[in-house]
XYZ file of C-alpha atoms in Angstrom:
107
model
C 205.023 139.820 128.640
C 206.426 140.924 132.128
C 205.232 144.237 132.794
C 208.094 144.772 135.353
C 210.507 145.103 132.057
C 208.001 147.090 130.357
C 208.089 149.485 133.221
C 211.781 149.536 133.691
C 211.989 150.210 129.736
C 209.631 153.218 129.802
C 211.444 154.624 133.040
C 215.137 154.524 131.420
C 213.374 156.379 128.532
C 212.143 158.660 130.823
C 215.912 158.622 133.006
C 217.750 159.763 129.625
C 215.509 162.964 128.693
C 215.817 164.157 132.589
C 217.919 167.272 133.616
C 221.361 166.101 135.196
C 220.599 167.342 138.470
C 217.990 165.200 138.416
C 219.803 161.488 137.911
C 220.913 161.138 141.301
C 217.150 161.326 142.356
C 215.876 159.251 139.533
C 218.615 156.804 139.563
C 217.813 156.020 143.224
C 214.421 155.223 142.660
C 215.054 152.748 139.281
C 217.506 150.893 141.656
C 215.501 150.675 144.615
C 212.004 149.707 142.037
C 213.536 147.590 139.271
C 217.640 146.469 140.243
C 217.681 146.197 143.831
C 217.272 142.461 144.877
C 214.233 142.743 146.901
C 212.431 145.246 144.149
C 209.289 145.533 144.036
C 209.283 145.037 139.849
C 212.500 143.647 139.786
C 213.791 142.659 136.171
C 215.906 139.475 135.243
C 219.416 140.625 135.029
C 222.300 139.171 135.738
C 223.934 139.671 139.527
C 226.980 141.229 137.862
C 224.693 143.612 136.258
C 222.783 144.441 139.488
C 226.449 144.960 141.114
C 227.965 147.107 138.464
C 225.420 149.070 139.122
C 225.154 149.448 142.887
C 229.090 149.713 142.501
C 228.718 152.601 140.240
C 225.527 154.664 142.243
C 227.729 153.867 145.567
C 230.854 155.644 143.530
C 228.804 158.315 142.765
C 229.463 157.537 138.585
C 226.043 158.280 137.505
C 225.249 159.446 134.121
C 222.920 159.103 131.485
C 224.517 155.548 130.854
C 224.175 153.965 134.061
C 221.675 151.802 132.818
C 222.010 151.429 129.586
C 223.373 147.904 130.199
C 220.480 146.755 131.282
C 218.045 148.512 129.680
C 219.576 146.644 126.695
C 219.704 143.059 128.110
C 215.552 144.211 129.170
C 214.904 145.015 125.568
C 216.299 141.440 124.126
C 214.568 139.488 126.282
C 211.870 141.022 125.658
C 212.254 141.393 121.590
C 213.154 137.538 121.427
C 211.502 135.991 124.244
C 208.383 137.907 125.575
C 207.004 139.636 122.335
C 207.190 136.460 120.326
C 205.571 134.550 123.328
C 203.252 137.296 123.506
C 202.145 137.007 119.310
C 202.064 133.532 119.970
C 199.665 133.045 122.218
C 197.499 136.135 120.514
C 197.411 134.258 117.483
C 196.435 131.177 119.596
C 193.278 133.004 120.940
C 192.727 134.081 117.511
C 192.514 130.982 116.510
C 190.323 129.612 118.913
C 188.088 132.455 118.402
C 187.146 131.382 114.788
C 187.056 127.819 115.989
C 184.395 128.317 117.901
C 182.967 130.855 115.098
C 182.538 128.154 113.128
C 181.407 125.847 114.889
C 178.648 128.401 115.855
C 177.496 128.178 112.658
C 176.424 123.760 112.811
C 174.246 125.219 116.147
């Protein structure tokens, strides 16, 4: 699972119980961390996406919703992509684990 998207879910979570006079702050630094093309945890979202919302921070539209784009594009890649990756290759390890359980046992 990419932890960037993990991070960028927790901060919108984070971005949406804030004070108002906070989101100019706090929208700022989720750009600059997670949307921003050279971002240090950037997250896979469309260019469109990234532009709506420079377009929108540069406009000076920032609300509670700013991200909620995608912070919802984050969360389906991650329900139908990364978590199901994630189970898979738990259950793999799993596996393997009482593979070589029982094979412990013919020692």
């Amino acid at each position: 699972m990419c932890v960037e998207n993990i991070y960028f879910y927790e901060t919108v979570e984070a971005y949406r119980r804030a004070a108002e006079n906070e989101l100019p702050i706090l929208s700022r630094v989720i750009y600059d961390r997670y949307i921003a093309s050279d971002a240090p945890f950037a997250i896979n979202i469309s260019s469109s996406m990234q532009q709506h919302i420079k377009q929108a921070m540069a406009a000076g539209t920032i609300g509670y919703n700013l991200f909620d784009e995608a912070y919802e594009e984050v969360y389906t890649l991650m329900k139908y992509h990364s978590l199901p990756l994630f189970l898979k290759k738990e259950n793999d390890h799993e596996t393997s684990d009482q593979m070589s359980d029982s094979t412990s046992d013919f020692a």
